PDB file of C-alpha atoms and ligand atoms in Angstrom:
ATOM      1  CA  ALA A 292      48.203  44.339  20.010  1.00 65.00           C
ATOM      2  CA  THR A 293      46.442  41.120  19.098  1.00 89.00           C
ATOM      3  CA  VAL A 294      45.800  41.089  15.333  1.00 96.00           C
ATOM      4  CA  PRO A 295      42.174  40.799  14.638  1.00 97.00           C
ATOM      5  CA  VAL A 296      40.368  38.421  12.766  1.00 98.00           C
ATOM      6  CA  ILE A 297      37.196  37.500  11.432  1.00 98.00           C
ATOM      7  CA  SER A 298      36.445  34.018  11.263  1.00 98.00           C
ATOM      8  CA  ILE A 299      33.374  32.796   8.944  1.00 98.00           C
ATOM      9  CA  ASP A 300      32.549  29.134   9.184  1.00 97.00           C
ATOM     10  CA  GLY A 301      29.502  27.349   7.488  1.00 95.00           C
ATOM     11  CA  PRO A 302      28.698  24.301   5.439  1.00 93.00           C
ATOM     12  CA  THR A 303      29.656  23.609   2.089  1.00 89.00           C
ATOM     13  CA  ALA A 304      28.869  25.721  -0.728  1.00 89.00           C
ATOM     14  CA  SER A 305      27.239  28.343   1.467  1.00 93.00           C
ATOM     15  CA  GLY A 306      29.289  30.865  -0.176  1.00 92.00           C
ATOM     16  CA  LYS A 307      32.066  31.440   2.722  1.00 94.00           C
ATOM     17  CA  GLY A 308      34.742  31.923  -0.020  1.00 93.00           C
ATOM     18  CA  THR A 309      33.073  34.625  -1.756  1.00 94.00           C
ATOM     19  CA  LEU A 310      32.000  36.411   1.389  1.00 97.00           C
ATOM     20  CA  ALA A 311      35.035  36.025   3.009  1.00 98.00           C
ATOM     21  CA  ALA A 312      37.343  37.360   0.577  1.00 96.00           C
ATOM     22  CA  GLU A 313      35.056  40.199  -0.294  1.00 98.00           C
ATOM     23  CA  VAL A 314      35.506  41.441   3.244  1.00 98.00           C
ATOM     24  CA  ALA A 315      39.204  40.669   3.441  1.00 98.00           C
ATOM     25  CA  ARG A 316      39.246  42.755   0.361  1.00 97.00           C
ATOM     26  CA  GLN A 317      37.474  45.878   1.862  1.00 98.00           C
ATOM     27  CA  LEU A 318      38.810  45.936   4.378  1.00 98.00           C
ATOM     28  CA  GLY A 319      42.557  45.355   3.154  1.00 98.00           C
ATOM     29  CA  TYR A 320      43.180  42.146   5.316  1.00 98.00           C
ATOM     30  CA  HIS A 321      44.657  39.233   4.689  1.00 96.00           C
ATOM     31  CA  TYR A 322      42.159  35.885   4.051  1.00 96.00           C
ATOM     32  CA  LEU A 323      42.842  32.192   4.408  1.00 96.00           C
ATOM     33  CA  ASP A 324      40.741  29.778   2.588  1.00 96.00           C
ATOM     34  CA  SER A 325      41.445  27.057   5.139  1.00 97.00           C
ATOM     35  CA  GLY A 326      39.319  24.412   2.632  1.00 96.00           C
ATOM     36  CA  ALA A 327      42.195  24.987   0.562  1.00 96.00           C
ATOM     37  CA  LEU A 328      44.648  23.212   2.851  1.00 97.00           C
ATOM     38  CA  TYR A 329      42.545  20.227   3.005  1.00 98.00           C
ATOM     39  CA  ARG A 330      42.129  20.314  -0.344  1.00 97.00           C
ATOM     40  CA  VAL A 331      45.670  20.502  -0.907  1.00 98.00           C
ATOM     41  CA  THR A 332      46.269  17.516   1.581  1.00 98.00           C
ATOM     42  CA  GLY A 333      43.980  15.070  -0.435  1.00 98.00           C
ATOM     43  CA  LEU A 334      45.380  16.113  -3.448  1.00 98.00           C
ATOM     44  CA  ALA A 335      48.740  15.556  -2.432  1.00 97.00           C
ATOM     45  CA  ALA A 336      47.816  12.127  -0.570  1.00 98.00           C
ATOM     46  CA  ARG A 337      46.109  10.978  -4.114  1.00 97.00           C
ATOM     47  CA  ARG A 338      49.266  11.608  -6.023  1.00 96.00           C
ATOM     48  CA  ALA A 339      51.306   9.799  -3.338  1.00 96.00           C
ATOM     49  CA  GLY A 340      48.915   6.672  -3.913  1.00 97.00           C
ATOM     50  CA  LEU A 341      47.472   7.199  -0.248  1.00 98.00           C
ATOM     51  CA  GLU A 342      43.609   6.587  -0.133  1.00 97.00           C
ATOM     52  CA  PRO A 343      42.312   9.205   2.235  1.00 96.00           C
ATOM     53  CA  ASN A 344      41.506   6.858   5.317  1.00 95.00           C
ATOM     54  CA  GLU A 345      42.463   6.170   8.579  1.00 96.00           C
ATOM     55  CA  SER A 346      44.964   3.067   7.859  1.00 97.00           C
ATOM     56  CA  ASN A 347      46.847   6.116   6.002  1.00 98.00           C
ATOM     57  CA  GLU A 348      46.585   8.570   8.651  1.00 98.00           C
ATOM     58  CA  THR A 349      50.342   8.556  10.059  1.00 98.00           C
ATOM     59  CA  GLU A 350      51.331   9.379   6.528  1.00 98.00           C
ATOM     60  CA  ILE A 351      49.048  11.788   5.244  1.00 98.00           C
ATOM     61  CA  ALA A 352      49.511  13.829   8.388  1.00 98.00           C
ATOM     62  CA  ARG A 353      53.153  13.649   7.612  1.00 98.00           C
ATOM     63  CA  ILE A 354      52.570  15.171   4.248  1.00 97.00           C
ATOM     64  CA  ALA A 355      50.152  17.689   5.483  1.00 98.00           C
ATOM     65  CA  LEU A 356      52.818  18.922   7.989  1.00 97.00           C
ATOM     66  CA  HIS A 357      55.452  19.410   4.986  1.00 95.00           C
ATOM     67  CA  LEU A 358      53.107  20.437   2.082  1.00 95.00           C
ATOM     68  CA  PRO A 359      55.316  22.230  -0.231  1.00 93.00           C
ATOM     69  CA  LEU A 360      52.904  24.723  -0.565  1.00 94.00           C
ATOM     70  CA  GLU A 361      52.291  28.982  -1.980  1.00 92.00           C
ATOM     71  CA  PHE A 362      49.567  31.293  -2.326  1.00 88.00           C
ATOM     72  CA  ILE A 363      50.739  33.516  -4.789  1.00 87.00           C
ATOM     73  CA  ARG A 364      48.328  36.028  -6.224  1.00 83.00           C
ATOM     74  CA  GLY A 365      45.315  34.359  -5.733  1.00 80.00           C
ATOM     75  CA  GLN A 366      46.988  30.935  -7.347  1.00 90.00           C
ATOM     76  CA  VAL A 367      47.021  27.747  -5.028  1.00 93.00           C
ATOM     77  CA  LEU A 368      50.960  26.116  -5.854  1.00 95.00           C
ATOM     78  CA  LEU A 369      51.784  22.743  -4.943  1.00 95.00           C
ATOM     79  CA  ASP A 370      55.632  21.999  -5.336  1.00 94.00           C
ATOM     80  CA  GLY A 371      55.176  25.226  -7.923  1.00 94.00           C
ATOM     81  CA  GLU A 372      52.606  23.779  -9.610  1.00 96.00           C
ATOM     82  CA  ASP A 373      49.225  25.790 -10.075  1.00 97.00           C
ATOM     83  CA  VAL A 374      46.801  23.477  -8.781  1.00 97.00           C
ATOM     84  CA  GLY A 375      43.694  25.339  -8.602  1.00 94.00           C
ATOM     85  CA  ASP A 376      41.527  23.846 -11.037  1.00 92.00           C
ATOM     86  CA  ASP A 377      42.510  20.107  -9.431  1.00 95.00           C
ATOM     87  CA  ILE A 378      41.592  20.878  -6.395  1.00 96.00           C
ATOM     88  CA  ARG A 379      38.199  22.584  -6.860  1.00 90.00           C
ATOM     89  CA  THR A 380      36.207  19.114  -8.320  1.00 87.00           C
ATOM     90  CA  GLU A 381      33.698  17.600  -6.219  1.00 84.00           C
ATOM     91  CA  ALA A 382      35.805  14.481  -6.097  1.00 91.00           C
ATOM     92  CA  ALA A 383      38.938  16.570  -4.441  1.00 95.00           C
ATOM     93  CA  GLY A 384      35.913  18.539  -1.804  1.00 91.00           C
ATOM     94  CA  MET A 385      35.196  14.540  -0.954  1.00 91.00           C
ATOM     95  CA  ASP A 386      38.810  13.451  -0.416  1.00 96.00           C
ATOM     96  CA  ALA A 387      39.300  16.934   1.368  1.00 96.00           C
ATOM     97  CA  SER A 388      36.413  16.092   3.773  1.00 93.00           C
ATOM     98  CA  ARG A 389      37.566  12.538   3.988  1.00 95.00           C
ATOM     99  CA  VAL A 390      41.203  13.724   5.078  1.00 97.00           C
ATOM    100  CA  SER A 391      40.139  16.584   7.542  1.00 96.00           C
ATOM    101  CA  ALA A 392      38.483  13.601   9.620  1.00 94.00           C
ATOM    102  CA  LEU A 393      41.580  12.452  10.533  1.00 96.00           C
ATOM    103  CA  PRO A 394      42.707  14.118  13.736  1.00 97.00           C
ATOM    104  CA  ALA A 395      46.591  13.659  12.801  1.00 98.00           C
ATOM    105  CA  VAL A 396      45.954  15.838   9.632  1.00 98.00           C
ATOM    106  CA  ARG A 397      43.963  18.714  11.204  1.00 97.00           C
ATOM    107  CA  ALA A 398      46.749  18.230  14.366  1.00 98.00           C
ATOM    108  CA  ALA A 399      49.145  18.784  11.405  1.00 98.00           C
ATOM    109  CA  LEU A 400      47.521  21.818   9.874  1.00 98.00           C
ATOM    110  CA  VAL A 401      47.069  24.230  13.084  1.00 98.00           C
ATOM    111  CA  ASP A 402      50.256  25.862  13.064  1.00 97.00           C
ATOM    112  CA  LEU A 403      50.258  26.889   9.191  1.00 96.00           C
ATOM    113  CA  GLN A 404      46.636  28.301   9.514  1.00 97.00           C
ATOM    114  CA  LYS A 405      47.803  30.364  12.869  1.00 97.00           C
ATOM    115  CA  ARG A 406      50.284  32.024  10.707  1.00 96.00           C
ATOM    116  CA  PHE A 407      48.145  33.566   8.395  1.00 96.00           C
ATOM    117  CA  ARG A 408      47.352  36.039  10.949  1.00 97.00           C
ATOM    118  CA  ARG A 409      49.337  39.058  10.549  1.00 97.00           C
ATOM    119  CA  LEU A 410      48.941  42.915  10.324  1.00 97.00           C
ATOM    120  CA  PRO A 411      46.766  44.286   9.755  1.00 97.00           C
ATOM    121  CA  GLY A 412      44.101  41.543  10.151  1.00 98.00           C
ATOM    122  CA  LEU A 413      42.690  38.401   8.756  1.00 98.00           C
ATOM    123  CA  VAL A 414      39.235  36.774   7.474  1.00 98.00           C
ATOM    124  CA  ALA A 415      39.258  33.253   8.049  1.00 98.00           C
ATOM    125  CA  ASP A 416      36.977  30.636   6.387  1.00 97.00           C
ATOM    126  CA  GLY A 417      36.437  26.791   6.927  1.00 97.00           C
ATOM    127  CA  ARG A 418      34.638  24.766   9.495  1.00 95.00           C
ATOM    128  CA  ASP A 419      36.297  25.214  12.804  1.00 97.00           C
ATOM    129  CA  MET A 420      37.737  28.848  12.233  1.00 98.00           C
ATOM    130  CA  GLY A 421      36.132  30.386  15.468  1.00 97.00           C
ATOM    131  CA  THR A 422      35.558  27.294  17.506  1.00 96.00           C
ATOM    132  CA  VAL A 423      39.371  25.727  17.279  1.00 96.00           C
ATOM    133  CA  ILE A 424      41.723  27.782  15.101  1.00 98.00           C
ATOM    134  CA  PHE A 425      40.621  31.223  16.238  1.00 98.00           C
ATOM    135  CA  PRO A 426      38.658  30.641  19.265  1.00 97.00           C
ATOM    136  CA  ASP A 427      39.604  34.595  20.553  1.00 96.00           C
ATOM    137  CA  ALA A 428      38.115  36.204  17.172  1.00 97.00           C
ATOM    138  CA  PRO A 429      36.251  38.769  17.963  1.00 96.00           C
ATOM    139  CA  LEU A 430      33.810  38.470  15.319  1.00 98.00           C
ATOM    140  CA  LYS A 431      32.380  34.938  14.560  1.00 98.00           C
ATOM    141  CA  VAL A 432      29.971  34.360  11.828  1.00 98.00           C
ATOM    142  CA  PHE A 433      28.527  30.939  10.803  1.00 97.00           C
ATOM    143  CA  LEU A 434      26.946  31.176   7.615  1.00 96.00           C
ATOM    144  CA  THR A 435      24.367  29.132   6.616  1.00 93.00           C
ATOM    145  CA  ALA A 436      21.574  28.789   3.271  1.00 93.00           C
ATOM    146  CA  SER A 437      19.777  26.086   3.059  1.00 92.00           C
ATOM    147  CA  ALA A 438      20.784  22.661   0.980  1.00 89.00           C
ATOM    148  CA  ALA A 439      18.152  23.677  -2.159  1.00 90.00           C
ATOM    149  CA  HIS A 440      19.870  27.085  -2.402  1.00 92.00           C
ATOM    150  CA  ARG A 441      23.507  25.692  -2.074  1.00 94.00           C
ATOM    151  CA  ALA A 442      23.156  23.492  -4.783  1.00 94.00           C
ATOM    152  CA  GLU A 443      21.976  25.618  -6.734  1.00 93.00           C
ATOM    153  CA  ARG A 444      24.618  28.115  -6.735  1.00 90.00           C
ATOM    154  CA  ARG A 445      27.251  25.132  -6.599  1.00 89.00           C
ATOM    155  CA  TYR A 446      24.908  23.999 -10.072  1.00 92.00           C
ATOM    156  CA  LYS A 447      25.383  27.347 -11.359  1.00 91.00           C
ATOM    157  CA  GLN A 448      29.485  27.466 -10.839  1.00 86.00           C
ATOM    158  CA  LEU A 449      30.032  23.968 -12.098  1.00 85.00           C
ATOM    159  CA  ILE A 450      28.072  24.512 -15.312  1.00 90.00           C
ATOM    160  CA  SER A 451      29.587  27.739 -16.158  1.00 90.00           C
ATOM    161  CA  LYS A 452      33.140  26.223 -15.805  1.00 84.00           C
ATOM    162  CA  GLY A 453      31.977  23.633 -18.432  1.00 88.00           C
ATOM    163  CA  ILE A 454      31.761  21.278 -15.507  1.00 84.00           C
ATOM    164  CA  SER A 455      29.004  18.614 -16.367  1.00 87.00           C
ATOM    165  CA  VAL A 456      26.993  17.759 -13.146  1.00 89.00           C
ATOM    166  CA  THR A 457      23.494  17.169 -12.274  1.00 93.00           C
ATOM    167  CA  LEU A 458      21.821  19.231  -9.374  1.00 93.00           C
ATOM    168  CA  ASP A 459      20.584  16.166  -7.627  1.00 93.00           C
ATOM    169  CA  SER A 460      23.661  14.106  -7.522  1.00 91.00           C
ATOM    170  CA  LEU A 461      25.554  17.288  -6.165  1.00 91.00           C
ATOM    171  CA  ARG A 462      22.605  17.815  -3.589  1.00 92.00           C
ATOM    172  CA  LEU A 463      23.376  14.268  -2.724  1.00 91.00           C
ATOM    173  CA  ASP A 464      27.091  15.148  -2.452  1.00 89.00           C
ATOM    174  CA  LEU A 465      26.889  17.921  -0.312  1.00 90.00           C
ATOM    175  CA  GLU A 466      24.466  16.679   1.889  1.00 91.00           C
ATOM    176  CA  ALA A 467      27.171  13.616   2.479  1.00 90.00           C
ATOM    177  CA  ARG A 468      29.652  15.873   3.345  1.00 88.00           C
ATOM    178  CA  ASP A 469      27.694  18.373   5.736  1.00 90.00           C
ATOM    179  CA  ALA A 470      27.218  14.772   7.339  1.00 91.00           C
ATOM    180  CA  ARG A 471      30.480  14.021   7.780  1.00 88.00           C
ATOM    181  CA  ASP A 472      31.763  17.524   8.701  1.00 89.00           C
ATOM    182  CA  MET A 473      28.871  17.641  11.633  1.00 91.00           C
ATOM    183  CA  ASN A 474      29.304  13.975  12.781  1.00 91.00           C
ATOM    184  CA  ARG A 475      32.976  14.014  13.374  1.00 88.00           C
ATOM    185  CA  SER A 476      34.398  13.646  16.315  1.00 90.00           C
ATOM    186  CA  THR A 477      37.441  15.972  16.000  1.00 89.00           C
ATOM    187  CA  ALA A 478      36.455  19.945  15.443  1.00 88.00           C
ATOM    188  CA  PRO A 479      33.325  19.139  14.101  1.00 90.00           C
ATOM    189  CA  LEU A 480      31.176  21.976  12.110  1.00 91.00           C
ATOM    190  CA  LYS A 481      29.040  23.791  14.590  1.00 92.00           C
ATOM    191  CA  PRO A 482      28.491  27.217  15.011  1.00 94.00           C
ATOM    192  CA  ALA A 483      30.794  28.502  18.067  1.00 94.00           C
ATOM    193  CA  GLU A 484      28.804  29.868  21.119  1.00 95.00           C
ATOM    194  CA  ASP A 485      28.986  33.320  20.224  1.00 96.00           C
ATOM    195  CA  ALA A 486      29.183  33.284  16.680  1.00 97.00           C
ATOM    196  CA  LYS A 487      26.576  35.673  14.814  1.00 97.00           C
ATOM    197  CA  LEU A 488      24.200  33.166  12.386  1.00 97.00           C
ATOM    198  CA  LEU A 489      23.864  34.547   8.944  1.00 97.00           C
ATOM    199  CA  ASP A 490      21.406  32.784   6.405  1.00 96.00           C
ATOM    200  CA  ASN A 491      22.195  33.978   3.018  1.00 95.00           C
ATOM    201  CA  SER A 492      19.164  31.889   1.068  1.00 93.00           C
ATOM    202  CA  GLU A 493      17.491  35.120   0.409  1.00 93.00           C
ATOM    203  CA  GLN A 494      20.475  37.447   0.548  1.00 94.00           C
ATOM    204  CA  SER A 495      22.653  38.723  -2.009  1.00 93.00           C
ATOM    205  CA  VAL A 496      26.774  38.790  -1.948  1.00 94.00           C
ATOM    206  CA  VAL A 497      26.690  42.570  -1.349  1.00 97.00           C
ATOM    207  CA  GLN A 498      24.191  42.365   1.428  1.00 97.00           C
ATOM    208  CA  SER A 499      26.151  39.595   3.568  1.00 98.00           C
ATOM    209  CA  VAL A 500      29.186  41.361   2.692  1.00 98.00           C
ATOM    210  CA  ASP A 501      27.691  44.351   4.576  1.00 98.00           C
ATOM    211  CA  GLN A 502      26.222  42.629   7.127  1.00 98.00           C
ATOM    212  CA  VAL A 503      29.704  41.323   8.412  1.00 98.00           C
ATOM    213  CA  LEU A 504      30.994  44.544   7.868  1.00 98.00           C
ATOM    214  CA  GLN A 505      28.204  46.311  10.172  1.00 98.00           C
ATOM    215  CA  TRP A 506      28.852  43.801  12.522  1.00 98.00           C
ATOM    216  CA  TRP A 507      32.409  44.107  12.347  1.00 98.00           C
ATOM    217  CA  HIS A 508      32.169  48.174  12.771  1.00 96.00           C
ATOM    218  CA  GLN A 509      30.155  47.372  15.713  1.00 95.00           C
ATOM    219  CA  ALA A 510      32.285  44.870  17.547  1.00 89.00           C
ATOM    220  CA  GLN A 511      35.603  48.013  17.679  1.00 84.00           C
TER     221      GLN A 511
HETATM  222  O1  LIG B 124      35.289  24.551   2.367  1.00 93.36           O
HETATM  223  P1  LIG B 124      35.867  23.722   1.157  1.00 93.36           P
HETATM  224  O2  LIG B 124      34.724  23.112   0.444  1.00 93.36           O
HETATM  225  O3  LIG B 124      36.713  24.049   0.308  1.00 93.36           O
HETATM  226  O4  LIG B 124      36.334  22.509   2.399  1.00 93.36           O
HETATM  227  C1  LIG B 124      36.399  21.640   1.900  1.00 93.36           C
HETATM  228  C2  LIG B 124      36.459  20.893   2.718  1.00 93.36           C
HETATM  229  O5  LIG B 124      37.514  20.586   4.380  1.00 93.36           O
HETATM  230  C3  LIG B 124      35.554  20.462   3.527  1.00 93.36           C
HETATM  231  O6  LIG B 124      34.209  19.644   3.240  1.00 93.36           O
HETATM  232  C4  LIG B 124      35.614  20.406   5.311  1.00 93.36           C
HETATM  233  O7  LIG B 124      35.438  18.511   5.214  1.00 93.36           O
HETATM  234  C5  LIG B 124      37.096  20.386   5.268  1.00 93.36           C
HETATM  235  N1  LIG B 124      37.687  21.510   5.831  1.00 93.36           N
HETATM  236  C6  LIG B 124      37.387  21.351   7.158  1.00 93.36           C
HETATM  237  N2  LIG B 124      37.972  22.466   8.308  1.00 93.36           N
HETATM  238  C7  LIG B 124      38.288  23.447   7.643  1.00 93.36           C
HETATM  239  C8  LIG B 124      37.543  23.768   6.191  1.00 93.36           C
HETATM  240  C9  LIG B 124      37.437  22.513   5.504  1.00 93.36           C
HETATM  241  O8  LIG B 124      37.357  20.243   8.220  1.00 93.36           O
HETATM  242  N3  LIG B 124      38.366  24.468   8.698  1.00 93.36           N
END
């Protein structure tokens, strides 16, 4: 039997991570945060002294293919070091977006992502989960929220962590990242043809979770 997958794709700060992790928890499924793989790749590239750009594509892809990465109890370990905080900065998000536009890097991470598909099931969040990595997922969700709502949420998250940012700079960053993710030639951010669209601008997390679970029960 094939292992069930729910894919949740969408733009930056749309709340995919929160939604996907909670749906996974309620169903008792595994959870793949595919953005973390690109973030760790960007960080590992920086640490190797490589700018995240085309001239370093081959070397960064080699790094991605051999990432000494472990996910243990919600921690992200790179070579045994907890890099959870380092990969969550806005700069790391930008670097992730840059390395993720390199086709060789995307190709290098395909098998790793597919290996997360294990019984009893998987909830995977990212940009191309439904379009490229798990095109046979029985439920595909494309999550959106207005840029204003997304910037506002990210702002609150960062301020609560004591990180100083302005709403305007965040919104500009977010729009730059969205534009790059939507316009790249390999695996651009777009809804799968059979994706369910969910706009959570005016929804609570509980409401979005319930909607996804309801779709999932209907798909059974
Ligand atoms: O989702 P998150 O913000 O952690 O992702 C960081 C970056 O990684 C995104 O801006 C996007 O460019 C890239 N990404 C991707 N494909 C995925 C997940 C993330 O290209 N499946």
